[in-house]
Amino acid sequence: MKIEFGLIKSICLVLVVFVWSSSIYSQNSKIDSLKQLLQNNIRVDSKKVDLLNELSFSFRRSNPDSLLKYAKEAKNLSLKLDYNSGQGRSLFLQGIHAFDKHELDNALEYFEKSVSVYSSLHDYDGLADCYFYLAKVSYLQEETLGTLEYCKKILDVIESIESCFMKAYFLNFVADMYNFHHHYQRAIEILQYSIKVSITNEQDFTLGRAYMILGISYYRLKNFPEALVYFNKALDLYDTLEDSRDETVSQDKAVILKYVGHIYIAQGRYDDAHIHLNLALQIFKKYNNYRNIATCIANTAVICKNEGQYNGAIALFEEAIVQYKKHNMKTNMFSSLISLGDIYFLRGEYQQSQQTFKDAIALHKEIKRSSAYPYLGLSRIDYAKDNYKEALKKALISLDIIEKNQEIEHKEEIYEQLGFTYAKLGMYEEAYKNKLRYIALKDSIDNKEITRRIAELEAEYKYKDKIKSAEVREKDLNQKVLESDRRLIKTQNQKLLAIIGVLLLAVITLVILFVSRVRIVKSESKNILAEQKLLRSQMTPHFAFNALANLQGIILNKEYPKSLEYLSHFSRLLRLTLENSRNQMVLLKDELLAVESYMEIQNLTTCTPYVFEVILCKSVDPSTLWIPPMLIQPFVENAVEHAFMEDNHDKHITITLSFVEDKQLKCCIRDNGIGLNSLHKNDTSSKKPLATQITTERLNILSKILKTKSNISTVDQTKHNKKGTLVTLLLPYKLALNDFHFNCRR
């Protein structure tokens, strides 16, 4: 086995050396051929100028000094011959030399001179080349207006470019620049045209690049499912290219891996994000792509920050900032400073946090931009120091910037901060207005988030299927390599038996994996559907309408403190319900807190308040038990809605939690209302309550996933000469997150 491995390793090494030497030989052969043509061309004419320019460009990667030498020679000869086309090309090549050496001001001067020559000749291909590099120079100098202006000039000449490949290539570049400057819809329009050009002319490389940039556009728009679709298309297409391991293609793949890592960070899937970012980082380090290396480090720092590993996050952000300063990446450095300011604030290091946010503001002024978040951070620091007037001033500055930039990100946080600050200053009317704005905006964002997450789940399954297909293809390829090696040392019969055995094993493995995957997907899909039904059945529009109507009545009575209290309870209940509904398991204390908030709202609006009590046995610790969300609240709501008559002045609802035999968690919900029989007499419908039906369905599914027992029973206590109804639940639970049989984040 060691001999076989050594043989394979030797063959691979020989192949790598051969490919590398072939590339060098091919490049040197081209240079030698051009030199020979130049020697044979005795006449001093335009053809000699063209040969000099072509020879100059051939030295770009191998010998920059020779590039400059032949470009200058071509320029001098062009001036003697009055050959403007050759002069324009030689000026362009001198600009390339300055650009590669990062002498951006010199590069800008040469490219502009070249534009002047090409414009007089109406040479649109030459103009497009110059505008392309002028846009790159402006981008590196972080001149937003200059970058977009040159991009528009590329679009002005795009239809006159002869090469379909270069047309698609320039379109992709322009779209990438529009993405960087937040013009995402315009970028999508340009990319759709680029895709059409690439498909029509069978340009797979530019098509793959267009898919990649389109994925970035949708990522920026937070449409993660669509982004993953186009990232997968790009990866699949790049894998089919003959030069799939070329530096450009490899770095494009790394960029895609980096953005997929970003998506996983946004989804809270930090382990998957780590894997993709590390893969991208390895490729970027291989090609010394320092800008993207710094970006990957900063994103790893974001993961550490989100996981509460503040010391590690600070170290990584500082490492990234050093790289950003070195390569003049001010926009990226701003983002890292903002994150550092947040971390210092969370650690209570207000002075360090304040200085970091001020550094971020100063940096943004350098690049002539404005951002609301540093001022929001400074407002929070002043608020924490009880300096409410300064906190209000900075929060208003952040709101003004958000509205001027027509942005939505962080707006709800600003409204929340204003609400708190106005309340501390005794300006209750303004506090109330901003609290309402915060609730409305957060509710809109949460609804969009729920819709987006559902779409993400569907896209995620498709993405995993594609990954599985890629792994199967790679496994088959490796098997073919092994089989070809075995053919050298085995007889025909041995080869046949080996192939049959491998194929049978692969088929059996695939069948097992497929069946197992189908079962898991079906089970998770049923659980998600049941949870969504239950979510829609809770907090009905009728309840929300009545709650807001009650709030309006309190406000009209000018009971501002009471209205703020009511609004606080109502917003907390909405937040708890939405947050709990996102997770498959929540702490028992959070579930009970949501129920208590619901009862507090009911008691604020009723003449005869409910007596609500939660009884916990000694062995039940709500801070350590994890249960599926939204199992208790529907039954409490049923008791409030149906168990009591309007003239009832003695209304009791009790929740008792205890462990019974086999360590099962029992929850009893008891009321002293009219009982089930009286309720059925008043309600002639024979339909089973929707909450009970859906909760039963959920419990059946969760019992299978968590491998625990669960049950629901409802007893009319009037049969035993007692008042009301008793609902008994056997709840599935876990004691620790690492005991779960599935991921708690959806």
GROMACS .gro file of N, CA and C in nm, residues 200-288:
model
  267
  200THR      N    1  -2.496   3.323  -2.551
  200THR     CA    2  -2.507   3.330  -2.697
  200THR      C    3  -2.374   3.294  -2.764
  201ASN      N    4  -2.264   3.336  -2.704
  201ASN     CA    5  -2.133   3.316  -2.765
  201ASN      C    6  -2.051   3.205  -2.697
  202GLU      N    7  -2.118   3.126  -2.612
  202GLU     CA    8  -2.057   3.010  -2.546
  202GLU      C    9  -1.928   3.048  -2.472
  203GLN      N   10  -1.937   3.153  -2.392
  203GLN     CA   11  -1.823   3.198  -2.313
  203GLN      C   12  -1.845   3.153  -2.168
  204ASP      N   13  -1.797   3.032  -2.136
  204ASP     CA   14  -1.825   2.973  -2.005
  204ASP      C   15  -1.758   3.048  -1.890
  205PHE      N   16  -1.635   3.098  -1.913
  205PHE     CA   17  -1.566   3.167  -1.804
  205PHE      C   18  -1.640   3.294  -1.763
  206THR      N   19  -1.675   3.377  -1.861
  206THR     CA   20  -1.747   3.501  -1.827
  206THR      C   21  -1.886   3.471  -1.774
  207LEU      N   22  -1.946   3.359  -1.817
  207LEU     CA   23  -2.076   3.320  -1.764
  207LEU      C   24  -2.065   3.283  -1.616
  208GLY      N   25  -1.960   3.205  -1.583
  208GLY     CA   26  -1.937   3.170  -1.442
  208GLY      C   27  -1.913   3.293  -1.357
  209ARG      N   28  -1.836   3.389  -1.409
  209ARG     CA   29  -1.809   3.513  -1.336
  209ARG      C   30  -1.939   3.593  -1.317
  210ALA      N   31  -2.024   3.596  -1.419
  210ALA     CA   32  -2.152   3.667  -1.408
  210ALA      C   33  -2.240   3.604  -1.301
  211TYR      N   34  -2.246   3.470  -1.297
  211TYR     CA   35  -2.324   3.402  -1.194
  211TYR      C   36  -2.270   3.438  -1.054
  212MET      N   37  -2.138   3.441  -1.041
  212MET     CA   38  -2.079   3.472  -0.911
  212MET      C   39  -2.117   3.613  -0.865
  213ILE      N   40  -2.102   3.712  -0.953
  213ILE     CA   41  -2.132   3.851  -0.915
  213ILE      C   42  -2.281   3.869  -0.891
  214LEU      N   43  -2.364   3.796  -0.968
  214LEU     CA   44  -2.509   3.801  -0.945
  214LEU      C   45  -2.543   3.746  -0.807
  215GLY      N   46  -2.473   3.639  -0.767
  215GLY     CA   47  -2.491   3.586  -0.631
  215GLY      C   48  -2.455   3.691  -0.526
  216ILE      N   49  -2.348   3.767  -0.552
  216ILE     CA   50  -2.308   3.873  -0.459
  216ILE      C   51  -2.416   3.981  -0.451
  217SER      N   52  -2.475   4.016  -0.567
  217SER     CA   53  -2.582   4.117  -0.569
  217SER      C   54  -2.698   4.075  -0.480
  218TYR      N   55  -2.742   3.949  -0.496
  218TYR     CA   56  -2.854   3.901  -0.414
  218TYR      C   57  -2.813   3.888  -0.268
  219TYR      N   58  -2.686   3.857  -0.243
  219TYR     CA   59  -2.639   3.853  -0.104
  219TYR      C   60  -2.650   3.991  -0.041
  220ARG      N   61  -2.608   4.094  -0.116
  220ARG     CA   62  -2.616   4.230  -0.064
  220ARG      C   63  -2.760   4.272  -0.037
  221LEU      N   64  -2.854   4.219  -0.118
  221LEU     CA   65  -2.997   4.248  -0.098
  221LEU      C   66  -3.058   4.158   0.009
  222LYS      N   67  -2.974   4.074   0.073
  222LYS     CA   68  -3.017   3.979   0.178
  222LYS      C   69  -3.114   3.874   0.125
  223ASN      N   70  -3.109   3.850  -0.005
  223ASN     CA   71  -3.189   3.741  -0.065
  223ASN      C   72  -3.096   3.619  -0.072
  224PHE      N   73  -3.075   3.555   0.044
  224PHE     CA   74  -2.976   3.449   0.055
  224PHE      C   75  -3.011   3.326  -0.030
  225PRO      N   76  -3.138   3.284  -0.040
  225PRO     CA   77  -3.169   3.167  -0.124
  225PRO      C   78  -3.128   3.188  -0.270
  226GLU      N   79  -3.160   3.307  -0.324
  226GLU     CA   80  -3.125   3.335  -0.464
  226GLU      C   81  -2.973   3.346  -0.478
  227ALA      N   82  -2.906   3.402  -0.379
  227ALA     CA   83  -2.760   3.412  -0.382
  227ALA      C   84  -2.697   3.274  -0.390
  228LEU      N   85  -2.746   3.180  -0.308
  228LEU     CA   86  -2.690   3.044  -0.309
  228LEU      C   87  -2.713   2.974  -0.443
  229VAL      N   88  -2.828   3.002  -0.506
  229VAL     CA   89  -2.857   2.942  -0.636
  229VAL      C   90  -2.749   2.981  -0.737
  230TYR      N   91  -2.716   3.111  -0.743
  230TYR     CA   92  -2.618   3.157  -0.843
  230TYR      C   93  -2.474   3.122  -0.803
  231PHE      N   94  -2.445   3.116  -0.674
  231PHE     CA   95  -2.313   3.070  -0.632
  231PHE      C   96  -2.291   2.925  -0.674
  232ASN      N   97  -2.394   2.843  -0.658
  232ASN     CA   98  -2.383   2.702  -0.698
  232ASN      C   99  -2.368   2.689  -0.850
  233LYS      N  100  -2.440   2.772  -0.926
  233LYS     CA  101  -2.427   2.770  -1.073
  233LYS      C  102  -2.284   2.804  -1.113
  234ALA      N  103  -2.227   2.904  -1.047
  234ALA     CA  104  -2.090   2.945  -1.079
  234ALA      C  105  -1.991   2.833  -1.049
  235LEU      N  106  -2.005   2.770  -0.931
  235LEU     CA  107  -1.913   2.662  -0.894
  235LEU      C  108  -1.924   2.544  -0.990
  236ASP      N  109  -2.048   2.508  -1.026
  236ASP     CA  110  -2.068   2.397  -1.120
  236ASP      C  111  -2.004   2.427  -1.255
  237LEU      N  112  -2.018   2.550  -1.301
  237LEU     CA  113  -1.962   2.588  -1.431
  237LEU      C  114  -1.810   2.592  -1.427
  238TYR      N  115  -1.754   2.647  -1.319
  238TYR     CA  116  -1.609   2.653  -1.306
  238TYR      C  117  -1.547   2.512  -1.304
  239ASP      N  118  -1.618   2.417  -1.244
  239ASP     CA  119  -1.566   2.279  -1.237
  239ASP      C  120  -1.556   2.214  -1.375
  240THR      N  121  -1.635   2.263  -1.472
  240THR     CA  122  -1.634   2.204  -1.606
  240THR      C  123  -1.526   2.264  -1.696
  241LEU      N  124  -1.466   2.376  -1.654
  241LEU     CA  125  -1.365   2.442  -1.738
  241LEU      C  126  -1.236   2.361  -1.741
  242GLU      N  127  -1.168   2.362  -1.855
  242GLU     CA  128  -1.042   2.289  -1.868
  242GLU      C  129  -0.935   2.347  -1.776
  243ASP      N  130  -0.938   2.480  -1.758
  243ASP     CA  131  -0.840   2.545  -1.671
  243ASP      C  132  -0.904   2.577  -1.536
  244SER      N  133  -0.977   2.476  -1.478
  244SER     CA  134  -1.051   2.498  -1.354
  244SER      C  135  -0.958   2.525  -1.236
  245ARG      N  136  -0.828   2.494  -1.249
  245ARG     CA  137  -0.734   2.520  -1.140
  245ARG      C  138  -0.648   2.643  -1.169
  246ASP      N  139  -0.686   2.720  -1.272
  246ASP     CA  140  -0.618   2.844  -1.304
  246ASP      C  141  -0.632   2.942  -1.186
  247GLU      N  142  -0.535   3.033  -1.172
  247GLU     CA  143  -0.536   3.126  -1.058
  247GLU      C  144  -0.664   3.208  -1.053
  248THR      N  145  -0.707   3.262  -1.167
  248THR     CA  146  -0.827   3.346  -1.168
  248THR      C  147  -0.950   3.267  -1.126
  249VAL      N  148  -0.965   3.145  -1.182
  249VAL     CA  149  -1.080   3.062  -1.147
  249VAL      C  150  -1.074   3.021  -1.001
  250SER      N  151  -0.956   2.984  -0.953
  250SER     CA  152  -0.940   2.942  -0.813
  250SER      C  153  -0.978   3.055  -0.718
  251GLN      N  154  -0.935   3.177  -0.750
  251GLN     CA  155  -0.966   3.289  -0.663
  251GLN      C  156  -1.115   3.324  -0.670
  252ASP      N  157  -1.177   3.307  -0.786
  252ASP     CA  158  -1.323   3.326  -0.795
  252ASP      C  159  -1.395   3.226  -0.705
  253LYS      N  160  -1.347   3.101  -0.706
  253LYS     CA  161  -1.406   3.000  -0.618
  253LYS      C  162  -1.390   3.041  -0.471
  254ALA      N  163  -1.272   3.095  -0.438
  254ALA     CA  164  -1.249   3.138  -0.300
  254ALA      C  165  -1.343   3.252  -0.261
  255VAL      N  166  -1.367   3.343  -0.355
  255VAL     CA  167  -1.461   3.454  -0.328
  255VAL      C  168  -1.600   3.398  -0.300
  256ILE      N  169  -1.642   3.299  -0.380
  256ILE     CA  170  -1.773   3.237  -0.358
  256ILE      C  171  -1.779   3.172  -0.220
  257LEU      N  172  -1.674   3.097  -0.184
  257LEU     CA  173  -1.669   3.034  -0.052
  257LEU      C  174  -1.676   3.138   0.059
  258LYS      N  175  -1.611   3.251   0.037
  258LYS     CA  176  -1.613   3.358   0.137
  258LYS      C  177  -1.756   3.411   0.157
  259TYR      N  178  -1.826   3.434   0.045
  259TYR     CA  179  -1.963   3.487   0.057
  259TYR      C  180  -2.061   3.383   0.113
  260VAL      N  181  -2.041   3.257   0.081
  260VAL     CA  182  -2.124   3.153   0.142
  260VAL      C  183  -2.100   3.152   0.294
  261GLY      N  184  -1.974   3.174   0.333
  261GLY     CA  185  -1.944   3.188   0.476
  261GLY      C  186  -2.018   3.306   0.537
  262HIS      N  187  -2.025   3.419   0.463
  262HIS     CA  188  -2.101   3.535   0.511
  262HIS      C  189  -2.247   3.498   0.535
  263ILE      N  190  -2.305   3.423   0.441
  263ILE     CA  191  -2.446   3.384   0.453
  263ILE      C  192  -2.466   3.299   0.578
  264TYR      N  193  -2.375   3.205   0.601
  264TYR     CA  194  -2.387   3.119   0.720
  264TYR      C  195  -2.372   3.200   0.848
  265ILE      N  196  -2.289   3.305   0.847
  265ILE     CA  197  -2.278   3.391   0.964
  265ILE      C  198  -2.412   3.459   0.991
  266ALA      N  199  -2.474   3.511   0.883
  266ALA     CA  200  -2.604   3.578   0.898
  266ALA      C  201  -2.711   3.482   0.949
  267GLN      N  202  -2.697   3.353   0.915
  267GLN     CA  203  -2.795   3.252   0.957
  267GLN      C  204  -2.760   3.192   1.093
  268GLY      N  205  -2.647   3.233   1.151
  268GLY     CA  206  -2.607   3.179   1.281
  268GLY      C  207  -2.546   3.041   1.274
  269ARG      N  208  -2.508   2.995   1.155
  269ARG     CA  209  -2.448   2.862   1.138
  269ARG      C  210  -2.296   2.879   1.137
  270TYR      N  211  -2.241   2.900   1.257
  270TYR     CA  212  -2.102   2.943   1.269
  270TYR      C  213  -2.002   2.833   1.233
  271ASP      N  214  -2.035   2.707   1.262
  271ASP     CA  215  -1.944   2.598   1.225
  271ASP      C  216  -1.927   2.589   1.073
  272ASP      N  217  -2.040   2.595   1.000
  272ASP     CA  218  -2.034   2.593   0.853
  272ASP      C  219  -1.961   2.717   0.800
  273ALA      N  220  -1.983   2.831   0.864
  273ALA     CA  221  -1.915   2.954   0.821
  273ALA      C  222  -1.764   2.940   0.839
  274HIS      N  223  -1.720   2.883   0.951
  274HIS     CA  224  -1.577   2.860   0.975
  274HIS      C  225  -1.516   2.775   0.865
  275ILE      N  226  -1.585   2.667   0.828
  275ILE     CA  227  -1.533   2.576   0.726
  275ILE      C  228  -1.512   2.650   0.594
  276HIS      N  229  -1.614   2.723   0.549
  276HIS     CA  230  -1.605   2.791   0.418
  276HIS      C  231  -1.501   2.904   0.421
  277LEU      N  232  -1.494   2.980   0.531
  277LEU     CA  233  -1.397   3.088   0.539
  277LEU      C  234  -1.254   3.034   0.542
  278ASN      N  235  -1.231   2.923   0.611
  278ASN     CA  236  -1.097   2.863   0.614
  278ASN      C  237  -1.054   2.812   0.477
  279LEU      N  238  -1.149   2.751   0.403
  279LEU     CA  239  -1.117   2.706   0.267
  279LEU      C  240  -1.080   2.825   0.178
  280ALA      N  241  -1.159   2.933   0.189
  280ALA     CA  242  -1.129   3.053   0.110
  280ALA      C  243  -0.994   3.111   0.149
  281LEU      N  244  -0.967   3.115   0.280
  281LEU     CA  245  -0.842   3.174   0.330
  281LEU      C  246  -0.720   3.099   0.277
  282GLN      N  247  -0.728   2.966   0.269
  282GLN     CA  248  -0.616   2.886   0.217
  282GLN      C  249  -0.585   2.923   0.072
  283ILE      N  250  -0.690   2.941  -0.008
  283ILE     CA  251  -0.670   2.977  -0.150
  283ILE      C  252  -0.612   3.118  -0.161
  284PHE      N  253  -0.665   3.214  -0.083
  284PHE     CA  254  -0.615   3.351  -0.090
  284PHE      C  255  -0.469   3.358  -0.046
  285LYS      N  256  -0.432   3.280   0.055
  285LYS     CA  257  -0.292   3.280   0.099
  285LYS      C  258  -0.200   3.221  -0.008
  286LYS      N  259  -0.251   3.121  -0.081
  286LYS     CA  260  -0.172   3.058  -0.187
  286LYS      C  261  -0.132   3.160  -0.292
  287TYR      N  262  -0.223   3.255  -0.322
  287TYR     CA  263  -0.196   3.354  -0.427
  287TYR      C  264  -0.163   3.492  -0.369
  288ASN      N  265  -0.135   3.499  -0.236
  288ASN     CA  266  -0.097   3.625  -0.171
  288ASN      C  267  -0.198   3.736  -0.196
   0.00000   0.00000   0.00000
